Amino acid sequence: MMREDATPGDILIIGSGIGGLTAGILLSKLGFPVTIVERATQPGGLMRSYRRCDIDCPTGVHYLGALDQGQPLRRLWDCLGVTPLIPLERMGADGIIDRYIFDDFVFDLPEGIDAFEDNLCRAFPEEYDQIAAITGDLREMSRVLSGLDMVLSPTIANVSPQSMDPMGRRLLKMGCSSRLIAVLSVPAVLIGVPLNDCPIFYYYMTLASYLMSSWRLAEGSNTMAEAFLSRFSSLGGTVIAGDGAKAIEIDAGRAKGVILQSGRILSATTVIAAIHPKTILALLPPEAVRSSYAERVTTLLDTEGLLGVNVAVDAEEHPALPYNIYRLHPEENGNLYRGIFNQIRRTGQTGTNLLSMITASGIEEWQPWEKTTSGRRGTDYESRKAEKAYQVMEAAARLFGPLGDAKVLDCYTPLTVRDWVHSPDGSPYGILRSASQLMRAVSLNRLPVKGLFLAGQNRLSPGIMGTVLGSFQAVRQVVGQERFTQDVAGGFQ
Ligand SMILES: Cc1cc2nc3c(=O)[nH]c(=O)nc-3n(C[C@H](O)[C@H](O)[C@H](O)COP(=O)(O)OP(=O)(O)OC[C@H]3O[C@@H](n4cnc5c(N)ncnc54)[C@H](O)[C@@H]3O)c2cc1C
């Protein structure tokens, strides 16, 4: 085994998704030597796409909010220096960002809170008071997000205990109709939490960011991963890919480095784990962690898995759409609406567009193949996937017309996501940030070992914006409020 000694202030980050790279870029900008270790052979985590038949298929980035000049995610990306490297396409050209299609009605989500309020009032004229209260809260959340309060302040200003109550309960208390609740339930899906258990704060944060402005990647799906990686290396950062962390080394209660799968030992004065807390726990020696902490982590519920299907379609028959379509069906309890997300975009190949479809699919469905690895799961698994892909495509054909000529490029399951980014049970958005377990989830932000910090989607909230905000928070914790205010926040445009 080879030990590589630390120089003072050496920082080691575990995980090269957007969470790890955001922390890595910021700390490199502050002058720290940073190394990111990644277990997959290709860095980038869920930002990375994959190619099938020469077509780029997205994994964890279908659309993003708040990226217009001066908007919160844009200001954070500007601070990181990645904005000019990522070609973006604004959604909503037809006045629609998302179209929600229910069995008996359609609702269009437009850009802007005013337009959203107008559309809601037109669809639900009897519920003007409820709509005014909801859009009033949304405007308040937009102000909080735009002020970047969540990264600037150690405690989140303007967050009342009531804003951690479930949004579903609030809507019922306000006397909203089941149809209005159906429309309002969709944004909760974007962070993987059912509306009935989705904290009001996270609900408004997610919806407000997409209403500010919505975007998708303009050229291929890999540009974001490449931009974050090239920015990090241009600042002198190092990525070690294909050699994940096997253990976090501790000395006198303090993290002092990691042992990699290969046996290589890397020392550091600070370790940032931009991975799932259950994975962090498995990397720590049991004696370093109190049993109460271990129990809290292991008993936390994660977000439900997803099944995704990517299909190449004829561009003339199925033109690219500047908005997404959600096909939604009521669940038995009447309040939650699951469904299928659909997006048709250009591929860069003349005459061919890409139709991406995503729907919920719990790990239980895939339990028989739990012990297998990607590419070696056998024919039963392939048949099951083909069956599921067919169902999802049938539903899409009812929206877009026959898909007879379509070519299935790929279908992924929670097992694929599990093996791709090492996420427990293939959970797409990490820990379920539900009202029921929120305090337990938040308490994980202080890891049980000195010099070890949590970044990434499990820190504040999932989604690209939540993950970036969470990693800025992690850097504030690492360098201290004073240095952060002066050297990071001072640079916000
Ligand atoms: C199908 C799907 C669609 C999505 N669509 C959207 C969307 O349209 N918009 C949006 O905003 N969000 C979307 N998300 C969510 C978003 O992608 C995530 O919230 C975000 O990318 C998480 O970033 P992260 O860095 O925390 O985690 P990840 O990207 O998962 O990165 C973690 C990295 O850590 C690595 N790792 C794990 N264990 C180790 C170890 N022991 N040693 C070294 N490395 C390790 C993993 O290999 C991985 O590369 C989607 C997610 C999924 C799954």
Tab-separated table of C-alpha atoms in Angstrom, residues 40-484:
chain	number	residue	atom	x	y	z
A	40	ALA	CA	-17.295	4.782	-11.674
A	41	THR	CA	-14.865	4.786	-14.582
A	42	GLN	CA	-16.550	7.908	-15.956
A	43	PRO	CA	-16.914	10.887	-13.618
A	44	GLY	CA	-20.012	13.119	-13.530
A	45	GLY	CA	-22.562	10.968	-11.650
A	46	LEU	CA	-26.153	11.601	-12.695
A	47	MET	CA	-25.099	14.526	-14.917
A	48	ARG	CA	-23.507	12.042	-17.305
A	49	SER	CA	-25.441	10.770	-20.293
A	50	TYR	CA	-24.785	7.574	-22.247
A	51	ARG	CA	-24.766	6.888	-26.001
A	52	ARG	CA	-26.922	4.391	-27.854
A	53	CYS	CA	-26.937	4.240	-31.682
A	54	ASP	CA	-24.904	7.446	-31.605
A	55	ILE	CA	-27.636	9.260	-29.675
A	56	ASP	CA	-26.972	10.907	-26.322
A	57	CYS	CA	-29.472	9.679	-23.699
A	58	PRO	CA	-29.882	11.742	-20.522
A	59	THR	CA	-29.874	10.230	-17.033
A	60	GLY	CA	-30.357	12.811	-14.250
A	61	VAL	CA	-30.818	16.095	-16.169
A	62	HIS	CA	-34.032	16.567	-18.166
A	63	TYR	CA	-34.837	20.130	-17.244
A	64	LEU	CA	-33.636	22.772	-14.835
A	65	GLY	CA	-35.049	25.943	-13.327
A	66	ALA	CA	-33.889	29.467	-12.410
A	67	LEU	CA	-31.071	29.874	-14.932
A	68	ASP	CA	-31.948	33.239	-16.462
A	69	GLN	CA	-29.638	36.198	-15.862
A	70	GLY	CA	-29.773	37.155	-12.175
A	71	GLN	CA	-31.791	34.094	-11.135
A	72	PRO	CA	-30.501	31.945	-8.263
A	73	LEU	CA	-29.067	28.879	-10.034
A	74	ARG	CA	-27.547	31.122	-12.704
A	75	ARG	CA	-25.824	33.242	-10.025
A	76	LEU	CA	-24.384	30.098	-8.443
A	77	TRP	CA	-23.233	28.761	-11.836
A	78	ASP	CA	-21.732	32.185	-12.638
A	79	CYS	CA	-19.856	32.063	-9.349
A	80	LEU	CA	-18.563	28.575	-10.264
A	81	GLY	CA	-17.631	29.827	-13.749
A	82	VAL	CA	-19.526	27.105	-15.633
A	83	THR	CA	-22.359	29.091	-17.284
A	84	PRO	CA	-20.590	29.885	-20.588
A	85	LEU	CA	-19.590	26.231	-20.939
A	86	ILE	CA	-23.138	24.851	-20.911
A	87	PRO	CA	-25.306	25.386	-24.018
A	88	LEU	CA	-28.898	25.783	-22.821
A	89	GLU	CA	-32.270	25.977	-24.514
A	90	ARG	CA	-35.080	27.912	-22.838
A	91	MET	CA	-38.328	25.985	-22.509
A	92	GLY	CA	-41.810	27.471	-22.656
A	93	ALA	CA	-41.532	28.998	-26.148
A	94	ASP	CA	-45.265	28.258	-26.647
A	95	GLY	CA	-46.069	29.666	-23.207
A	96	ILE	CA	-45.907	26.175	-21.698
A	97	ILE	CA	-43.198	24.538	-19.604
A	98	ASP	CA	-45.157	21.445	-18.602
A	99	ARG	CA	-48.466	20.108	-19.881
A	100	TYR	CA	-50.327	17.994	-17.299
A	101	ILE	CA	-52.762	15.612	-18.970
A	102	PHE	CA	-55.360	13.985	-16.696
A	103	ASP	CA	-58.107	11.584	-17.806
A	104	ASP	CA	-60.630	14.410	-18.168
A	105	PHE	CA	-58.737	17.699	-18.233
A	106	VAL	CA	-55.483	19.366	-19.215
A	107	PHE	CA	-53.512	22.018	-17.340
A	108	ASP	CA	-50.567	23.978	-18.746
A	109	LEU	CA	-47.810	25.185	-16.443
A	110	PRO	CA	-46.506	28.445	-17.914
A	111	GLU	CA	-43.376	30.461	-17.118
A	112	GLY	CA	-43.820	33.044	-14.344
A	113	ILE	CA	-45.889	33.161	-11.162
A	114	ASP	CA	-48.323	35.737	-12.604
A	115	ALA	CA	-49.053	33.546	-15.628
A	116	PHE	CA	-49.378	30.512	-13.357
A	117	GLU	CA	-51.894	32.394	-11.201
A	118	ASP	CA	-53.877	33.385	-14.321
A	119	ASN	CA	-53.962	29.795	-15.610
A	120	LEU	CA	-55.053	28.499	-12.199
A	121	CYS	CA	-57.802	31.147	-11.914
A	122	ARG	CA	-59.062	30.293	-15.407
A	123	ALA	CA	-59.136	26.567	-14.616
A	124	PHE	CA	-60.519	26.940	-11.064
A	125	PRO	CA	-62.533	30.210	-10.983
A	126	GLU	CA	-64.294	29.192	-7.749
A	127	GLU	CA	-60.996	28.902	-5.883
A	128	TYR	CA	-59.614	32.384	-6.260
A	129	ASP	CA	-58.784	32.803	-2.519
A	130	GLN	CA	-56.868	29.546	-2.299
A	131	ILE	CA	-54.952	30.367	-5.483
A	132	ALA	CA	-54.074	33.844	-4.178
A	133	ALA	CA	-52.735	32.321	-0.941
A	134	ILE	CA	-50.658	29.742	-2.847
A	135	THR	CA	-49.169	32.231	-5.307
A	136	GLY	CA	-48.496	34.641	-2.410
A	137	ASP	CA	-46.398	31.909	-0.748
A	138	LEU	CA	-44.685	31.202	-4.060
A	139	ARG	CA	-43.721	34.865	-4.458
A	140	GLU	CA	-42.279	34.838	-0.947
A	141	MET	CA	-40.266	31.713	-1.742
A	142	SER	CA	-38.999	33.323	-4.960
A	143	ARG	CA	-37.690	36.214	-2.872
A	144	VAL	CA	-35.945	33.823	-0.454
A	145	LEU	CA	-34.424	31.838	-3.339
A	146	SER	CA	-33.383	34.944	-5.254
A	147	GLY	CA	-31.667	36.372	-2.166
A	148	LEU	CA	-29.670	33.106	-1.947
A	149	ASP	CA	-30.565	33.098	1.770
A	150	MET	CA	-30.098	29.333	1.830
A	151	VAL	CA	-26.386	29.583	1.118
A	152	LEU	CA	-25.653	32.897	2.807
A	153	SER	CA	-27.139	32.279	6.193
A	154	PRO	CA	-26.314	29.451	8.619
A	155	THR	CA	-29.978	29.291	9.567
A	156	ILE	CA	-32.585	29.625	6.878
A	157	ALA	CA	-34.267	32.964	7.351
A	158	ASN	CA	-38.037	33.149	6.880
A	159	VAL	CA	-38.589	29.452	7.449
A	160	SER	CA	-41.331	28.930	9.981
A	161	PRO	CA	-41.983	25.534	11.592
A	162	GLN	CA	-45.307	25.495	9.697
A	163	SER	CA	-43.460	25.527	6.398
A	164	MET	CA	-42.190	22.040	7.239
A	165	ASP	CA	-45.787	20.718	7.406
A	166	PRO	CA	-46.986	18.594	4.480
A	167	MET	CA	-48.258	20.555	1.485
A	168	GLY	CA	-51.093	18.065	0.905
A	169	ARG	CA	-52.488	18.737	4.379
A	170	ARG	CA	-52.238	22.498	3.849
A	171	LEU	CA	-54.169	22.304	0.579
A	172	LEU	CA	-56.899	20.211	2.212
A	173	LYS	CA	-57.112	22.688	5.121
A	174	MET	CA	-57.481	25.523	2.632
A	175	GLY	CA	-60.428	23.647	1.141
A	176	CYS	CA	-58.902	23.146	-2.316
A	177	SER	CA	-60.844	20.912	-4.700
A	178	SER	CA	-59.420	17.533	-5.636
A	179	ARG	CA	-58.752	18.781	-9.186
A	180	LEU	CA	-56.745	21.767	-7.954
A	181	ILE	CA	-54.836	19.441	-5.616
A	182	ALA	CA	-54.182	17.142	-8.572
A	183	VAL	CA	-52.612	19.982	-10.544
A	184	LEU	CA	-50.603	21.170	-7.569
A	185	SER	CA	-49.314	17.703	-6.721
A	186	VAL	CA	-46.967	17.449	-9.718
A	187	PRO	CA	-43.997	19.566	-8.495
A	188	ALA	CA	-43.649	17.319	-5.421
A	189	VAL	CA	-42.906	14.463	-7.843
A	190	LEU	CA	-39.813	16.368	-9.015
A	191	ILE	CA	-38.096	15.780	-5.677
A	192	GLY	CA	-39.600	12.321	-5.297
A	193	VAL	CA	-41.867	13.093	-2.326
A	194	PRO	CA	-45.621	12.422	-2.349
A	195	LEU	CA	-47.617	15.645	-1.920
A	196	ASN	CA	-49.225	14.344	1.285
A	197	ASP	CA	-45.814	14.192	2.938
A	198	CYS	CA	-43.940	16.925	1.010
A	199	PRO	CA	-42.785	19.764	3.296
A	200	ILE	CA	-44.315	23.082	2.185
A	201	PHE	CA	-40.864	24.682	2.085
A	202	TYR	CA	-39.416	22.136	-0.388
A	203	TYR	CA	-42.565	22.148	-2.421
A	204	TYR	CA	-42.484	25.908	-3.003
A	205	MET	CA	-38.716	25.900	-3.514
A	206	THR	CA	-39.033	23.363	-6.355
A	207	LEU	CA	-42.041	24.942	-8.040
A	208	ALA	CA	-40.703	28.512	-7.701
A	209	SER	CA	-37.411	27.600	-9.367
A	210	TYR	CA	-39.098	26.104	-12.455
A	211	LEU	CA	-41.589	28.974	-12.696
A	212	MET	CA	-38.740	31.513	-12.737
A	213	SER	CA	-37.565	29.979	-16.012
A	214	SER	CA	-37.075	26.426	-17.263
A	215	TRP	CA	-34.239	25.142	-19.432
A	216	ARG	CA	-32.807	22.024	-20.935
A	217	LEU	CA	-29.432	21.196	-22.415
A	218	ALA	CA	-29.276	22.349	-26.028
A	219	GLU	CA	-26.605	20.124	-27.506
A	220	GLY	CA	-26.352	16.560	-26.251
A	221	SER	CA	-26.832	15.594	-22.651
A	222	ASN	CA	-23.228	15.334	-21.568
A	223	THR	CA	-22.313	18.999	-21.792
A	224	MET	CA	-23.031	19.719	-18.137
A	225	ALA	CA	-20.785	16.932	-16.873
A	226	GLU	CA	-18.030	18.020	-19.265
A	227	ALA	CA	-18.363	21.682	-18.236
A	228	PHE	CA	-18.129	20.967	-14.506
A	229	LEU	CA	-15.185	18.592	-15.029
A	230	SER	CA	-13.231	20.930	-17.304
A	231	ARG	CA	-13.797	23.895	-14.974
A	232	PHE	CA	-12.591	21.845	-12.009
A	233	SER	CA	-9.443	20.693	-13.791
A	234	SER	CA	-8.734	24.208	-15.113
A	235	LEU	CA	-8.553	25.307	-11.470
A	236	GLY	CA	-5.966	22.610	-10.746
A	237	GLY	CA	-8.355	20.009	-9.291
A	238	THR	CA	-7.694	16.287	-9.762
A	239	VAL	CA	-10.250	13.568	-10.412
A	240	ILE	CA	-9.369	9.936	-9.758
A	241	ALA	CA	-12.007	7.861	-11.549
A	242	GLY	CA	-12.592	4.103	-11.452
A	243	ASP	CA	-11.226	3.824	-7.910
A	244	GLY	CA	-13.881	4.525	-5.284
A	245	ALA	CA	-13.488	5.090	-1.574
A	246	LYS	CA	-13.482	1.782	0.349
A	247	ALA	CA	-13.003	3.303	3.803
A	248	ILE	CA	-12.641	6.678	5.470
A	249	GLU	CA	-9.608	6.740	7.725
A	250	ILE	CA	-10.046	8.229	11.181
A	251	ASP	CA	-7.425	9.298	13.681
A	252	ALA	CA	-8.345	10.502	17.163
A	253	GLY	CA	-11.939	11.117	16.079
A	254	ARG	CA	-10.924	13.084	12.967
A	255	ALA	CA	-11.082	12.150	9.291
A	256	LYS	CA	-7.581	11.931	7.877
A	257	GLY	CA	-8.150	10.489	4.423
A	258	VAL	CA	-9.577	7.592	2.459
A	259	ILE	CA	-8.519	4.143	1.400
A	260	LEU	CA	-9.483	3.453	-2.202
A	261	GLN	CA	-10.705	0.179	-3.698
A	262	SER	CA	-7.247	-0.340	-5.186
A	263	GLY	CA	-5.654	-0.114	-1.741
A	264	ARG	CA	-4.215	3.310	-2.470
A	265	ILE	CA	-4.343	5.614	0.563
A	266	LEU	CA	-4.969	9.323	0.180
A	267	SER	CA	-4.511	11.626	3.147
A	268	ALA	CA	-6.361	14.875	3.630
A	269	THR	CA	-7.180	17.372	6.331
A	270	THR	CA	-10.808	17.550	5.217
A	271	VAL	CA	-13.016	14.900	3.617
A	272	ILE	CA	-16.272	15.854	1.912
A	273	ALA	CA	-18.642	13.026	1.103
A	274	ALA	CA	-20.955	13.930	-1.791
A	275	ILE	CA	-22.611	10.513	-1.649
A	276	HIS	CA	-25.548	8.898	0.140
A	277	PRO	CA	-25.322	8.916	3.980
A	278	LYS	CA	-25.896	5.127	4.033
A	279	THR	CA	-22.804	4.730	1.844
A	280	ILE	CA	-20.851	7.078	4.123
A	281	LEU	CA	-21.835	4.971	7.127
A	282	ALA	CA	-20.517	1.846	5.413
A	283	LEU	CA	-17.166	3.591	4.839
A	284	LEU	CA	-16.692	4.503	8.516
A	285	PRO	CA	-15.220	2.152	11.123
A	286	PRO	CA	-18.157	1.050	13.347
A	287	GLU	CA	-16.421	2.283	16.502
A	288	ALA	CA	-16.316	5.842	15.056
A	289	VAL	CA	-20.099	6.113	14.976
A	290	ARG	CA	-22.604	6.125	17.829
A	291	SER	CA	-25.217	3.397	17.489
A	292	SER	CA	-28.008	6.009	17.671
A	293	TYR	CA	-26.525	7.790	14.622
A	294	ALA	CA	-26.120	4.527	12.713
A	295	GLU	CA	-29.714	3.601	13.467
A	296	ARG	CA	-30.962	7.017	12.325
A	297	VAL	CA	-29.186	6.606	8.990
A	298	THR	CA	-30.131	3.009	8.312
A	299	THR	CA	-33.821	3.482	9.114
A	300	LEU	CA	-34.310	6.536	6.886
A	301	LEU	CA	-36.552	5.935	3.887
A	302	ASP	CA	-35.225	6.753	0.442
A	303	THR	CA	-37.043	8.106	-2.594
A	304	GLU	CA	-38.784	5.544	-4.787
A	305	GLY	CA	-36.991	4.189	-7.853
A	306	LEU	CA	-37.651	5.181	-11.458
A	307	LEU	CA	-37.947	3.368	-14.754
A	308	GLY	CA	-36.783	5.266	-17.819
A	309	VAL	CA	-37.197	4.489	-21.504
A	310	ASN	CA	-35.325	6.297	-24.271
A	311	VAL	CA	-36.624	5.870	-27.810
A	312	ALA	CA	-35.465	7.239	-31.182
A	313	VAL	CA	-38.462	8.540	-33.167
A	314	ASP	CA	-39.019	9.973	-36.637
A	315	ALA	CA	-38.580	13.765	-36.340
A	316	GLU	CA	-41.277	14.544	-38.915
A	317	GLU	CA	-43.904	12.417	-37.230
A	318	HIS	CA	-42.818	13.381	-33.722
A	319	PRO	CA	-41.374	16.900	-33.747
A	320	ALA	CA	-39.407	18.233	-30.763
A	321	LEU	CA	-41.643	19.906	-28.182
A	322	PRO	CA	-40.538	22.964	-26.189
A	323	TYR	CA	-42.377	21.609	-23.133
A	324	ASN	CA	-42.690	18.354	-21.187
A	325	ILE	CA	-45.846	16.300	-20.974
A	326	TYR	CA	-46.906	14.572	-17.773
A	327	ARG	CA	-49.618	11.933	-18.201
A	328	LEU	CA	-51.214	11.616	-14.771
A	329	HIS	CA	-53.557	9.107	-13.148
A	330	PRO	CA	-55.177	9.443	-9.744
A	331	GLU	CA	-54.083	7.009	-7.068
A	332	GLU	CA	-56.482	5.215	-4.769
A	333	ASN	CA	-56.285	7.737	-1.915
A	334	GLY	CA	-57.373	10.440	-4.349
A	335	ASN	CA	-54.650	12.933	-3.513
A	336	LEU	CA	-51.505	11.643	-5.154
A	337	TYR	CA	-51.079	11.599	-8.864
A	338	ARG	CA	-48.423	9.365	-10.312
A	339	GLY	CA	-47.745	9.353	-13.959
A	340	ILE	CA	-45.332	9.317	-16.832
A	341	PHE	CA	-42.980	12.145	-17.736
A	342	ASN	CA	-42.456	12.569	-21.512
A	343	GLN	CA	-39.991	14.780	-23.341
A	344	ILE	CA	-39.275	14.942	-27.096
A	345	ARG	CA	-36.104	16.728	-28.101
A	346	ARG	CA	-33.655	16.961	-30.987
A	347	THR	CA	-30.738	14.516	-31.152
A	348	GLY	CA	-28.293	16.202	-33.514
A	349	GLN	CA	-29.092	13.465	-36.090
A	350	THR	CA	-31.196	14.768	-38.973
A	351	GLY	CA	-34.612	13.163	-39.057
A	352	THR	CA	-34.373	11.599	-35.599
A	353	ASN	CA	-35.684	12.904	-32.284
A	354	LEU	CA	-35.360	11.437	-28.813
A	355	LEU	CA	-38.453	10.588	-26.781
A	356	SER	CA	-37.572	10.132	-23.093
A	357	MET	CA	-40.163	8.682	-20.726
A	358	ILE	CA	-39.833	8.222	-16.966
A	359	THR	CA	-42.196	6.669	-14.444
A	360	ALA	CA	-42.049	5.473	-10.829
A	361	SER	CA	-40.929	1.880	-10.269
A	362	GLY	CA	-40.126	0.619	-6.775
A	363	ILE	CA	-37.107	-1.586	-6.156
A	364	GLU	CA	-39.509	-4.389	-5.036
A	365	GLU	CA	-40.435	-4.938	-8.696
A	366	TRP	CA	-36.792	-5.721	-9.463
A	367	GLN	CA	-35.961	-7.734	-6.337
A	368	PRO	CA	-35.408	-11.047	-8.229
A	369	TRP	CA	-32.377	-9.474	-9.945
A	370	GLU	CA	-31.100	-7.629	-6.864
A	371	LYS	CA	-27.855	-9.594	-6.722
A	372	THR	CA	-26.998	-9.142	-10.399
A	373	THR	CA	-24.947	-6.388	-12.028
A	374	SER	CA	-25.644	-4.235	-15.107
A	375	GLY	CA	-25.367	-6.136	-18.390
A	376	ARG	CA	-25.469	-9.516	-16.599
A	377	ARG	CA	-28.994	-9.749	-15.295
A	378	GLY	CA	-30.239	-12.454	-17.669
A	379	THR	CA	-33.086	-12.866	-20.115
A	380	ASP	CA	-35.913	-12.784	-17.527
A	381	TYR	CA	-34.846	-9.305	-16.546
A	382	GLU	CA	-34.587	-8.192	-20.169
A	383	SER	CA	-38.102	-9.554	-20.852
A	384	ARG	CA	-39.512	-7.795	-17.790
A	385	LYS	CA	-37.894	-4.542	-18.890
A	386	ALA	CA	-39.206	-4.961	-22.439
A	387	GLU	CA	-42.706	-5.502	-21.043
A	388	LYS	CA	-42.488	-2.351	-18.900
A	389	ALA	CA	-41.019	-0.349	-21.782
A	390	TYR	CA	-43.900	-1.485	-23.991
A	391	GLN	CA	-46.482	-0.277	-21.417
A	392	VAL	CA	-44.821	3.127	-21.150
A	393	MET	CA	-44.602	3.417	-24.947
A	394	GLU	CA	-48.229	2.449	-25.376
A	395	ALA	CA	-49.178	5.307	-23.056
A	396	ALA	CA	-46.918	7.645	-25.066
A	397	ALA	CA	-48.492	6.499	-28.347
A	398	ARG	CA	-51.878	7.628	-27.006
A	399	LEU	CA	-50.362	11.114	-26.578
A	400	PHE	CA	-48.186	11.415	-29.655
A	401	GLY	CA	-49.659	8.963	-32.179
A	402	PRO	CA	-48.314	5.553	-33.281
A	403	LEU	CA	-44.681	4.819	-32.407
A	404	GLY	CA	-44.476	1.881	-34.831
A	405	ASP	CA	-41.197	3.057	-36.366
A	406	ALA	CA	-39.637	3.960	-33.026
A	407	LYS	CA	-36.389	2.304	-31.974
A	408	VAL	CA	-35.983	1.541	-28.279
A	409	LEU	CA	-32.507	2.731	-27.375
A	410	ASP	CA	-32.540	1.745	-23.757
A	411	CYS	CA	-34.650	1.073	-20.690
A	412	TYR	CA	-33.200	1.618	-17.214
A	413	THR	CA	-34.516	0.467	-13.836
A	414	PRO	CA	-33.713	1.273	-10.189
A	415	LEU	CA	-31.045	-1.447	-10.399
A	416	THR	CA	-29.361	0.465	-13.233
A	417	VAL	CA	-29.347	3.680	-11.172
A	418	ARG	CA	-28.090	1.730	-8.137
A	419	ASP	CA	-25.131	0.356	-10.092
A	420	TRP	CA	-24.517	3.612	-12.019
A	421	VAL	CA	-24.132	5.958	-9.028
A	422	HIS	CA	-24.102	3.535	-6.101
A	423	SER	CA	-27.346	4.834	-4.708
A	424	PRO	CA	-29.066	2.535	-2.167
A	425	ASP	CA	-31.871	0.570	-3.860
A	426	GLY	CA	-31.425	2.838	-6.906
A	427	SER	CA	-33.129	5.726	-5.157
A	428	PRO	CA	-33.003	8.598	-7.682
A	429	TYR	CA	-33.173	11.539	-5.263
A	430	GLY	CA	-31.532	10.009	-2.185
A	431	ILE	CA	-33.180	10.337	1.216
A	432	LEU	CA	-36.910	10.995	1.121
A	433	ARG	CA	-37.207	14.602	2.306
A	434	SER	CA	-40.670	14.061	3.677
A	435	ALA	CA	-42.298	15.966	6.519
A	436	SER	CA	-42.394	12.708	8.539
A	437	GLN	CA	-38.622	12.227	8.615
A	438	LEU	CA	-37.335	15.714	7.832
A	439	MET	CA	-35.752	16.464	11.208
A	440	ARG	CA	-33.902	13.134	11.126
A	441	ALA	CA	-32.719	13.847	7.568
A	442	VAL	CA	-31.550	17.375	8.432
A	443	SER	CA	-29.672	16.128	11.505
A	444	LEU	CA	-27.391	14.128	9.174
A	445	ASN	CA	-25.759	17.327	7.960
A	446	ARG	CA	-23.456	17.095	10.951
A	447	LEU	CA	-21.517	13.902	10.375
A	448	PRO	CA	-20.259	12.040	13.456
A	449	VAL	CA	-16.549	12.534	12.677
A	450	LYS	CA	-14.611	15.812	12.787
A	451	GLY	CA	-13.237	16.977	9.445
A	452	LEU	CA	-15.922	15.011	7.542
A	453	PHE	CA	-18.706	16.912	5.758
A	454	LEU	CA	-21.808	16.011	3.749
A	455	ALA	CA	-22.434	17.561	0.300
A	456	GLY	CA	-24.619	16.678	-2.682
A	457	GLN	CA	-28.318	15.993	-2.982
A	458	ASN	CA	-28.680	14.565	0.521
A	459	ARG	CA	-27.596	17.758	2.209
A	460	LEU	CA	-30.449	20.196	1.491
A	461	SER	CA	-32.631	18.947	-1.315
A	462	PRO	CA	-32.371	16.858	-4.490
A	463	GLY	CA	-32.545	18.139	-8.063
A	464	ILE	CA	-29.804	20.160	-9.696
A	465	MET	CA	-30.653	23.370	-7.867
A	466	GLY	CA	-31.080	21.714	-4.465
A	467	THR	CA	-27.819	19.799	-4.889
A	468	VAL	CA	-25.827	22.885	-5.890
A	469	LEU	CA	-27.305	24.903	-2.992
A	470	GLY	CA	-26.462	22.039	-0.617
A	471	SER	CA	-22.851	21.892	-1.790
A	472	PHE	CA	-22.446	25.664	-1.352
A	473	GLN	CA	-23.718	25.144	2.208
A	474	ALA	CA	-21.162	22.363	2.728
A	475	VAL	CA	-18.345	24.680	1.607
A	476	ARG	CA	-19.595	27.350	4.018
A	477	GLN	CA	-19.383	24.779	6.813
A	478	VAL	CA	-15.846	23.774	5.744
A	479	VAL	CA	-14.325	27.267	5.455
A	480	GLY	CA	-16.435	29.035	8.085
A	481	GLN	CA	-19.038	31.768	7.763
A	482	GLU	CA	-16.564	34.659	7.704
A	483	ARG	CA	-14.380	33.362	4.874
A	484	PHE	CA	-17.446	32.208	2.956
